[in-house]
Amino acid sequence: MKLLYCIPRLDTSGGIERVVVNKINYYVQECGYEVTVVTYRQQNRENFFKLDSRVRQINLDAPYPISYEQLSFFKRIIPFRKVNAYLMTKLNQIVSETAFDYCISILMDDIAIIPKLTDSSIKVGECHGILNEIVYCYRHSETFFQKLKWFLRLKKFHFFSKKFDVLVFLTQEESKLLNYSIPLEIIPNFIVCTPLNDEFFQFNNSKTAVSAGHLIPLKGHARLLDAWRLVVDKCSDAHLDIYGSGSEEETLLLKIRELKLTDNVTIKKPLKDLENHYGRYSLTLLASYYEGFSMVCLESLAKAVPVIAYNVPCGLQHILKGNNGGVLVEDDNANAFSAAVIELLESRELQRKQKQKAFSRAKDYNIEIIMHQWQKLFFKI
C-alpha cells in the first residue's frame, strides 16, 4: 500500500508532529507500507522527531512571505493564493509520478488542494483538533474583526473538508460540529505502552510536577502559573517544570518573576524523548483552553504519572473520564486546581491508586489497538 501524507512541517515539537511521525513509522515498520511525506513550510529545517529512513520526504519550499505569520488574516489572502497555486502544481506532479492508494491531509493549509488532486487516490482528512480550535477561537473572540476572521476560517473548513472521501476525528464531540453526508470516523491518538517496574507505582514524595506544550496563550500556561502560586503557598518546596517554546515565553518568564516563583518554576526547552522523563515527576498538569487528544496526557499515563487538568473540550474528557488516572477540575477554577494538586502531592494512598489507574487507562490507547483501527479503515474505504 502506498500513502502520501501532507503536513505543513515536521521541524517543531508539537503533539501533532509527534503523532504523525509515530504513525508513519508504524506504517513502514509494522505494516510494510510505502509512505511519502510532503511538507511545505519546513524550508529544509531538520525534523524534530525522527522518521524511519525508508520514508520518502519531500520538502516543498512554498512561497510564503517571510512575514506571513505576522500578517493579518485579510493580508494573507493574496500570498495564500500564490501558495495554493504552487502547491497544486507540485502535488499534482508528485501524484502523477506515483500511484498512491491514499492521500492524507491534516486539514491545514492544504485543505483546499488535496481533494482537487487529479489522481485516483482516496482522499482522507485527518483532523487533529483544528476544528475545535477554530470553533473555540470564534466563540471567544473579543473584537468584531477577530470574530470575522475565525468565522471565515470556519466557513473555509466546512466548505473544503466536505470534499474529502472520509474525515477522521479524535473524538465524537468534535465530529458533531459537522453535519456531512461523507463518512466520519472516530480514531483517537495512541501511545506506546510498555511494562513498568514497581518503582513507577510507588509514592513520589519529590513534590514535582511537569507540563509541556507550545508556549502560546491557548495552552493556558499563564493560568497554570496562577494555580501553581496557590500550590506553593501551601507546599513551599513544590517545583514545576514546563517544557516548551513559543511566542509567550518572555511573558511567562515575567509572570514567574511577578508571582515570585523563580525558585518553584523552570521553563525548559522541548525534548525529543520527553516521554522518557515523565516518570520522575509526581504529577502532570494541563491548563489548556481546549485539547484535541493530548499526547502529554497519554504519555504521562503510560509512565503511571497522574494528570490534573481543567475540564475543557474535547480529548481530556475522554481520557480522564471518571477521574481514571487523574483529576478533571472545573474549568478556570484555580482554587480547585491547586487543591487537587496538593492532595495528590501529599496523599500517599491516593497517589498510588491514581498511578495504577493511570497506567491501566494508558493501555486502552496502546499503539496496536489504535493502529488496527486505521488499518481497518484503509481496507474499508
PDB file of N, CA and C in Angstrom, residues 112-178:
ATOM      1  N   ALA A 112      -7.664  22.902   0.889  1.00  0.00           N
ATOM      2  CA  ALA A 112      -8.356  23.244  -0.353  1.00  0.00           C
ATOM      3  C   ALA A 112      -7.747  22.562  -1.568  1.00  0.00           C
ATOM      4  N   ILE A 113      -6.605  21.899  -1.375  1.00  0.00           N
ATOM      5  CA  ILE A 113      -5.855  21.362  -2.510  1.00  0.00           C
ATOM      6  C   ILE A 113      -6.009  19.855  -2.660  1.00  0.00           C
ATOM      7  N   ILE A 114      -5.869  19.130  -1.559  1.00  0.00           N
ATOM      8  CA  ILE A 114      -5.837  17.666  -1.620  1.00  0.00           C
ATOM      9  C   ILE A 114      -7.060  17.077  -2.335  1.00  0.00           C
ATOM     10  N   PRO A 115      -8.291  17.527  -2.031  1.00  0.00           N
ATOM     11  CA  PRO A 115      -9.447  16.930  -2.732  1.00  0.00           C
ATOM     12  C   PRO A 115      -9.453  17.184  -4.236  1.00  0.00           C
ATOM     13  N   LYS A 116      -8.707  18.200  -4.689  1.00  0.00           N
ATOM     14  CA  LYS A 116      -8.705  18.558  -6.108  1.00  0.00           C
ATOM     15  C   LYS A 116      -7.598  17.876  -6.899  1.00  0.00           C
ATOM     16  N   LEU A 117      -6.747  17.108  -6.235  1.00  0.00           N
ATOM     17  CA  LEU A 117      -5.661  16.448  -6.960  1.00  0.00           C
ATOM     18  C   LEU A 117      -6.241  15.519  -8.023  1.00  0.00           C
ATOM     19  N   THR A 118      -5.546  15.419  -9.134  1.00  0.00           N
ATOM     20  CA  THR A 118      -6.107  14.750 -10.311  1.00  0.00           C
ATOM     21  C   THR A 118      -5.920  13.239 -10.318  1.00  0.00           C
ATOM     22  N   ASP A 119      -5.285  12.689  -9.294  1.00  0.00           N
ATOM     23  CA  ASP A 119      -5.075  11.237  -9.278  1.00  0.00           C
ATOM     24  C   ASP A 119      -6.315  10.532  -8.737  1.00  0.00           C
ATOM     25  N   SER A 120      -6.262   9.205  -8.675  1.00  0.00           N
ATOM     26  CA  SER A 120      -7.422   8.414  -8.252  1.00  0.00           C
ATOM     27  C   SER A 120      -7.338   7.953  -6.797  1.00  0.00           C
ATOM     28  N   SER A 121      -6.384   8.470  -6.032  1.00  0.00           N
ATOM     29  CA  SER A 121      -6.239   8.044  -4.636  1.00  0.00           C
ATOM     30  C   SER A 121      -7.436   8.492  -3.807  1.00  0.00           C
ATOM     31  N   ILE A 122      -7.680   7.763  -2.720  1.00  0.00           N
ATOM     32  CA  ILE A 122      -8.737   8.132  -1.778  1.00  0.00           C
ATOM     33  C   ILE A 122      -8.213   9.243  -0.884  1.00  0.00           C
ATOM     34  N   LYS A 123      -8.976  10.310  -0.772  1.00  0.00           N
ATOM     35  CA  LYS A 123      -8.545  11.490  -0.018  1.00  0.00           C
ATOM     36  C   LYS A 123      -9.084  11.419   1.411  1.00  0.00           C
ATOM     37  N   VAL A 124      -8.162  11.392   2.373  1.00  0.00           N
ATOM     38  CA  VAL A 124      -8.510  11.247   3.784  1.00  0.00           C
ATOM     39  C   VAL A 124      -8.134  12.526   4.525  1.00  0.00           C
ATOM     40  N   GLY A 125      -9.088  13.097   5.248  1.00  0.00           N
ATOM     41  CA  GLY A 125      -8.825  14.253   6.093  1.00  0.00           C
ATOM     42  C   GLY A 125      -8.668  13.808   7.533  1.00  0.00           C
ATOM     43  N   GLU A 126      -7.519  14.096   8.117  1.00  0.00           N
ATOM     44  CA  GLU A 126      -7.195  13.653   9.478  1.00  0.00           C
ATOM     45  C   GLU A 126      -7.208  14.881  10.391  1.00  0.00           C
ATOM     46  N   CYS A 127      -8.251  15.020  11.196  1.00  0.00           N
ATOM     47  CA  CYS A 127      -8.445  16.231  11.994  1.00  0.00           C
ATOM     48  C   CYS A 127      -7.857  16.060  13.389  1.00  0.00           C
ATOM     49  N   HIS A 128      -6.811  16.825  13.683  1.00  0.00           N
ATOM     50  CA  HIS A 128      -6.134  16.749  14.978  1.00  0.00           C
ATOM     51  C   HIS A 128      -6.567  17.887  15.897  1.00  0.00           C
ATOM     52  N   GLY A 129      -7.852  18.163  15.935  1.00  0.00           N
ATOM     53  CA  GLY A 129      -8.360  19.186  16.837  1.00  0.00           C
ATOM     54  C   GLY A 129      -8.447  20.569  16.240  1.00  0.00           C
ATOM     55  N   ILE A 130      -8.120  20.721  14.940  1.00  0.00           N
ATOM     56  CA  ILE A 130      -8.117  22.051  14.337  1.00  0.00           C
ATOM     57  C   ILE A 130      -9.521  22.646  14.299  1.00  0.00           C
ATOM     58  N   LEU A 131     -10.542  21.814  14.059  1.00  0.00           N
ATOM     59  CA  LEU A 131     -11.915  22.332  14.038  1.00  0.00           C
ATOM     60  C   LEU A 131     -12.311  22.831  15.420  1.00  0.00           C
ATOM     61  N   ASN A 132     -11.942  22.093  16.442  1.00  0.00           N
ATOM     62  CA  ASN A 132     -12.227  22.504  17.809  1.00  0.00           C
ATOM     63  C   ASN A 132     -11.544  23.834  18.131  1.00  0.00           C
ATOM     64  N   GLU A 133     -10.314  24.003  17.632  1.00  0.00           N
ATOM     65  CA  GLU A 133      -9.581  25.254  17.845  1.00  0.00           C
ATOM     66  C   GLU A 133     -10.295  26.422  17.173  1.00  0.00           C
ATOM     67  N   ILE A 134     -10.716  26.221  15.927  1.00  0.00           N
ATOM     68  CA  ILE A 134     -11.391  27.296  15.191  1.00  0.00           C
ATOM     69  C   ILE A 134     -12.681  27.701  15.898  1.00  0.00           C
ATOM     70  N   VAL A 135     -13.468  26.710  16.307  1.00  0.00           N
ATOM     71  CA  VAL A 135     -14.739  26.996  16.981  1.00  0.00           C
ATOM     72  C   VAL A 135     -14.496  27.707  18.302  1.00  0.00           C
ATOM     73  N   TYR A 136     -13.488  27.255  19.055  1.00  0.00           N
ATOM     74  CA  TYR A 136     -13.173  27.902  20.333  1.00  0.00           C
ATOM     75  C   TYR A 136     -12.797  29.371  20.117  1.00  0.00           C
ATOM     76  N   CYS A 137     -11.901  29.615  19.168  1.00  0.00           N
ATOM     77  CA  CYS A 137     -11.443  30.989  18.926  1.00  0.00           C
ATOM     78  C   CYS A 137     -12.581  31.868  18.416  1.00  0.00           C
ATOM     79  N   TYR A 138     -13.459  31.299  17.607  1.00  0.00           N
ATOM     80  CA  TYR A 138     -14.612  32.065  17.120  1.00  0.00           C
ATOM     81  C   TYR A 138     -15.521  32.467  18.276  1.00  0.00           C
ATOM     82  N   ARG A 139     -15.812  31.528  19.153  1.00  0.00           N
ATOM     83  CA  ARG A 139     -16.730  31.793  20.262  1.00  0.00           C
ATOM     84  C   ARG A 139     -16.143  32.745  21.292  1.00  0.00           C
ATOM     85  N   HIS A 140     -14.815  32.803  21.383  1.00  0.00           N
ATOM     86  CA  HIS A 140     -14.183  33.624  22.414  1.00  0.00           C
ATOM     87  C   HIS A 140     -13.485  34.856  21.849  1.00  0.00           C
ATOM     88  N   SER A 141     -13.779  35.208  20.603  1.00  0.00           N
ATOM     89  CA  SER A 141     -13.195  36.414  20.010  1.00  0.00           C
ATOM     90  C   SER A 141     -13.719  37.650  20.731  1.00  0.00           C
ATOM     91  N   GLU A 142     -12.831  38.607  20.962  1.00  0.00           N
ATOM     92  CA  GLU A 142     -13.202  39.797  21.728  1.00  0.00           C
ATOM     93  C   GLU A 142     -13.547  40.989  20.855  1.00  0.00           C
ATOM     94  N   THR A 143     -13.138  40.965  19.592  1.00  0.00           N
ATOM     95  CA  THR A 143     -13.431  42.090  18.704  1.00  0.00           C
ATOM     96  C   THR A 143     -14.181  41.599  17.472  1.00  0.00           C
ATOM     97  N   PHE A 144     -14.788  42.537  16.772  1.00  0.00           N
ATOM     98  CA  PHE A 144     -15.538  42.196  15.559  1.00  0.00           C
ATOM     99  C   PHE A 144     -14.633  41.555  14.512  1.00  0.00           C
ATOM    100  N   PHE A 145     -13.439  42.126  14.308  1.00  0.00           N
ATOM    101  CA  PHE A 145     -12.555  41.611  13.267  1.00  0.00           C
ATOM    102  C   PHE A 145     -11.986  40.242  13.632  1.00  0.00           C
ATOM    103  N   GLN A 146     -11.739  40.012  14.922  1.00  0.00           N
ATOM    104  CA  GLN A 146     -11.311  38.679  15.341  1.00  0.00           C
ATOM    105  C   GLN A 146     -12.405  37.655  15.068  1.00  0.00           C
ATOM    106  N   LYS A 147     -13.624  38.021  15.416  1.00  0.00           N
ATOM    107  CA  LYS A 147     -14.747  37.107  15.201  1.00  0.00           C
ATOM    108  C   LYS A 147     -14.954  36.844  13.713  1.00  0.00           C
ATOM    109  N   LEU A 148     -14.806  37.885  12.893  1.00  0.00           N
ATOM    110  CA  LEU A 148     -14.953  37.726  11.447  1.00  0.00           C
ATOM    111  C   LEU A 148     -13.866  36.805  10.895  1.00  0.00           C
ATOM    112  N   LYS A 149     -12.634  36.982  11.376  1.00  0.00           N
ATOM    113  CA  LYS A 149     -11.528  36.139  10.914  1.00  0.00           C
ATOM    114  C   LYS A 149     -11.818  34.664  11.177  1.00  0.00           C
ATOM    115  N   TRP A 150     -12.226  34.345  12.399  1.00  0.00           N
ATOM    116  CA  TRP A 150     -12.468  32.947  12.744  1.00  0.00           C
ATOM    117  C   TRP A 150     -13.747  32.416  12.102  1.00  0.00           C
ATOM    118  N   PHE A 151     -14.712  33.305  11.865  1.00  0.00           N
ATOM    119  CA  PHE A 151     -15.922  32.898  11.146  1.00  0.00           C
ATOM    120  C   PHE A 151     -15.570  32.466   9.721  1.00  0.00           C
ATOM    121  N   LEU A 152     -14.710  33.236   9.062  1.00  0.00           N
ATOM    122  CA  LEU A 152     -14.306  32.900   7.698  1.00  0.00           C
ATOM    123  C   LEU A 152     -13.471  31.622   7.666  1.00  0.00           C
ATOM    124  N   ARG A 153     -12.625  31.432   8.670  1.00  0.00           N
ATOM    125  CA  ARG A 153     -11.845  30.193   8.737  1.00  0.00           C
ATOM    126  C   ARG A 153     -12.762  28.988   8.940  1.00  0.00           C
ATOM    127  N   LEU A 154     -13.807  29.184   9.745  1.00  0.00           N
ATOM    128  CA  LEU A 154     -14.764  28.105   9.975  1.00  0.00           C
ATOM    129  C   LEU A 154     -15.510  27.767   8.688  1.00  0.00           C
ATOM    130  N   LYS A 155     -15.921  28.802   7.946  1.00  0.00           N
ATOM    131  CA  LYS A 155     -16.613  28.578   6.679  1.00  0.00           C
ATOM    132  C   LYS A 155     -15.701  27.868   5.680  1.00  0.00           C
ATOM    133  N   LYS A 156     -14.439  28.266   5.669  1.00  0.00           N
ATOM    134  CA  LYS A 156     -13.466  27.624   4.779  1.00  0.00           C
ATOM    135  C   LYS A 156     -13.320  26.147   5.124  1.00  0.00           C
ATOM    136  N   PHE A 157     -13.222  25.850   6.418  1.00  0.00           N
ATOM    137  CA  PHE A 157     -13.086  24.454   6.839  1.00  0.00           C
ATOM    138  C   PHE A 157     -14.307  23.650   6.399  1.00  0.00           C
ATOM    139  N   HIS A 158     -15.493  24.181   6.633  1.00  0.00           N
ATOM    140  CA  HIS A 158     -16.722  23.484   6.253  1.00  0.00           C
ATOM    141  C   HIS A 158     -16.781  23.253   4.745  1.00  0.00           C
ATOM    142  N   PHE A 159     -16.419  24.265   3.983  1.00  0.00           N
ATOM    143  CA  PHE A 159     -16.553  24.186   2.528  1.00  0.00           C
ATOM    144  C   PHE A 159     -15.626  23.131   1.929  1.00  0.00           C
ATOM    145  N   PHE A 160     -14.362  23.122   2.374  1.00  0.00           N
ATOM    146  CA  PHE A 160     -13.388  22.236   1.739  1.00  0.00           C
ATOM    147  C   PHE A 160     -13.333  20.846   2.373  1.00  0.00           C
ATOM    148  N   SER A 161     -13.577  20.732   3.666  1.00  0.00           N
ATOM    149  CA  SER A 161     -13.447  19.421   4.306  1.00  0.00           C
ATOM    150  C   SER A 161     -14.488  18.429   3.796  1.00  0.00           C
ATOM    151  N   LYS A 162     -15.650  18.925   3.389  1.00  0.00           N
ATOM    152  CA  LYS A 162     -16.692  18.015   2.897  1.00  0.00           C
ATOM    153  C   LYS A 162     -16.352  17.418   1.532  1.00  0.00           C
ATOM    154  N   LYS A 163     -15.265  17.898   0.911  1.00  0.00           N
ATOM    155  CA  LYS A 163     -14.858  17.373  -0.387  1.00  0.00           C
ATOM    156  C   LYS A 163     -13.952  16.140  -0.265  1.00  0.00           C
ATOM    157  N   PHE A 164     -13.545  15.803   0.965  1.00  0.00           N
ATOM    158  CA  PHE A 164     -12.734  14.603   1.173  1.00  0.00           C
ATOM    159  C   PHE A 164     -13.622  13.360   1.092  1.00  0.00           C
ATOM    160  N   ASP A 165     -12.988  12.220   0.850  1.00  0.00           N
ATOM    161  CA  ASP A 165     -13.736  10.961   0.798  1.00  0.00           C
ATOM    162  C   ASP A 165     -14.124  10.484   2.188  1.00  0.00           C
ATOM    163  N   VAL A 166     -13.290  10.790   3.169  1.00  0.00           N
ATOM    164  CA  VAL A 166     -13.581  10.425   4.555  1.00  0.00           C
ATOM    165  C   VAL A 166     -12.835  11.388   5.476  1.00  0.00           C
ATOM    166  N   LEU A 167     -13.462  11.720   6.604  1.00  0.00           N
ATOM    167  CA  LEU A 167     -12.827  12.548   7.625  1.00  0.00           C
ATOM    168  C   LEU A 167     -12.676  11.726   8.895  1.00  0.00           C
ATOM    169  N   VAL A 168     -11.517  11.852   9.529  1.00  0.00           N
ATOM    170  CA  VAL A 168     -11.238  11.108  10.757  1.00  0.00           C
ATOM    171  C   VAL A 168     -11.011  12.100  11.890  1.00  0.00           C
ATOM    172  N   PHE A 169     -11.787  11.944  12.968  1.00  0.00           N
ATOM    173  CA  PHE A 169     -11.696  12.833  14.123  1.00  0.00           C
ATOM    174  C   PHE A 169     -11.170  12.067  15.334  1.00  0.00           C
ATOM    175  N   LEU A 170     -10.652  12.821  16.295  1.00  0.00           N
ATOM    176  CA  LEU A 170     -10.137  12.218  17.519  1.00  0.00           C
ATOM    177  C   LEU A 170     -11.248  11.898  18.509  1.00  0.00           C
ATOM    178  N   THR A 171     -12.329  12.682  18.472  1.00  0.00           N
ATOM    179  CA  THR A 171     -13.433  12.484  19.410  1.00  0.00           C
ATOM    180  C   THR A 171     -14.772  12.638  18.702  1.00  0.00           C
ATOM    181  N   GLN A 172     -15.788  12.011  19.280  1.00  0.00           N
ATOM    182  CA  GLN A 172     -17.143  12.120  18.758  1.00  0.00           C
ATOM    183  C   GLN A 172     -17.645  13.555  18.852  1.00  0.00           C
ATOM    184  N   GLU A 173     -17.268  14.246  19.936  1.00  0.00           N
ATOM    185  CA  GLU A 173     -17.746  15.610  20.156  1.00  0.00           C
ATOM    186  C   GLU A 173     -17.315  16.543  19.032  1.00  0.00           C
ATOM    187  N   GLU A 174     -16.056  16.420  18.614  1.00  0.00           N
ATOM    188  CA  GLU A 174     -15.589  17.302  17.543  1.00  0.00           C
ATOM    189  C   GLU A 174     -16.279  16.968  16.226  1.00  0.00           C
ATOM    190  N   SER A 175     -16.496  15.695  15.962  1.00  0.00           N
ATOM    191  CA  SER A 175     -17.156  15.309  14.710  1.00  0.00           C
ATOM    192  C   SER A 175     -18.584  15.847  14.640  1.00  0.00           C
ATOM    193  N   LYS A 176     -19.219  16.022  15.810  1.00  0.00           N
ATOM    194  CA  LYS A 176     -20.602  16.512  15.841  1.00  0.00           C
ATOM    195  C   LYS A 176     -20.706  17.991  15.481  1.00  0.00           C
ATOM    196  N   LEU A 177     -19.560  18.669  15.369  1.00  0.00           N
ATOM    197  CA  LEU A 177     -19.574  20.059  14.932  1.00  0.00           C
ATOM    198  C   LEU A 177     -19.866  20.164  13.437  1.00  0.00           C
ATOM    199  N   LEU A 178     -19.851  19.006  12.759  1.00  0.00           N
ATOM    200  CA  LEU A 178     -20.152  18.955  11.334  1.00  0.00           C
ATOM    201  C   LEU A 178     -21.430  18.165  11.104  1.00  0.00           C
TER     202      LEU A 178
END
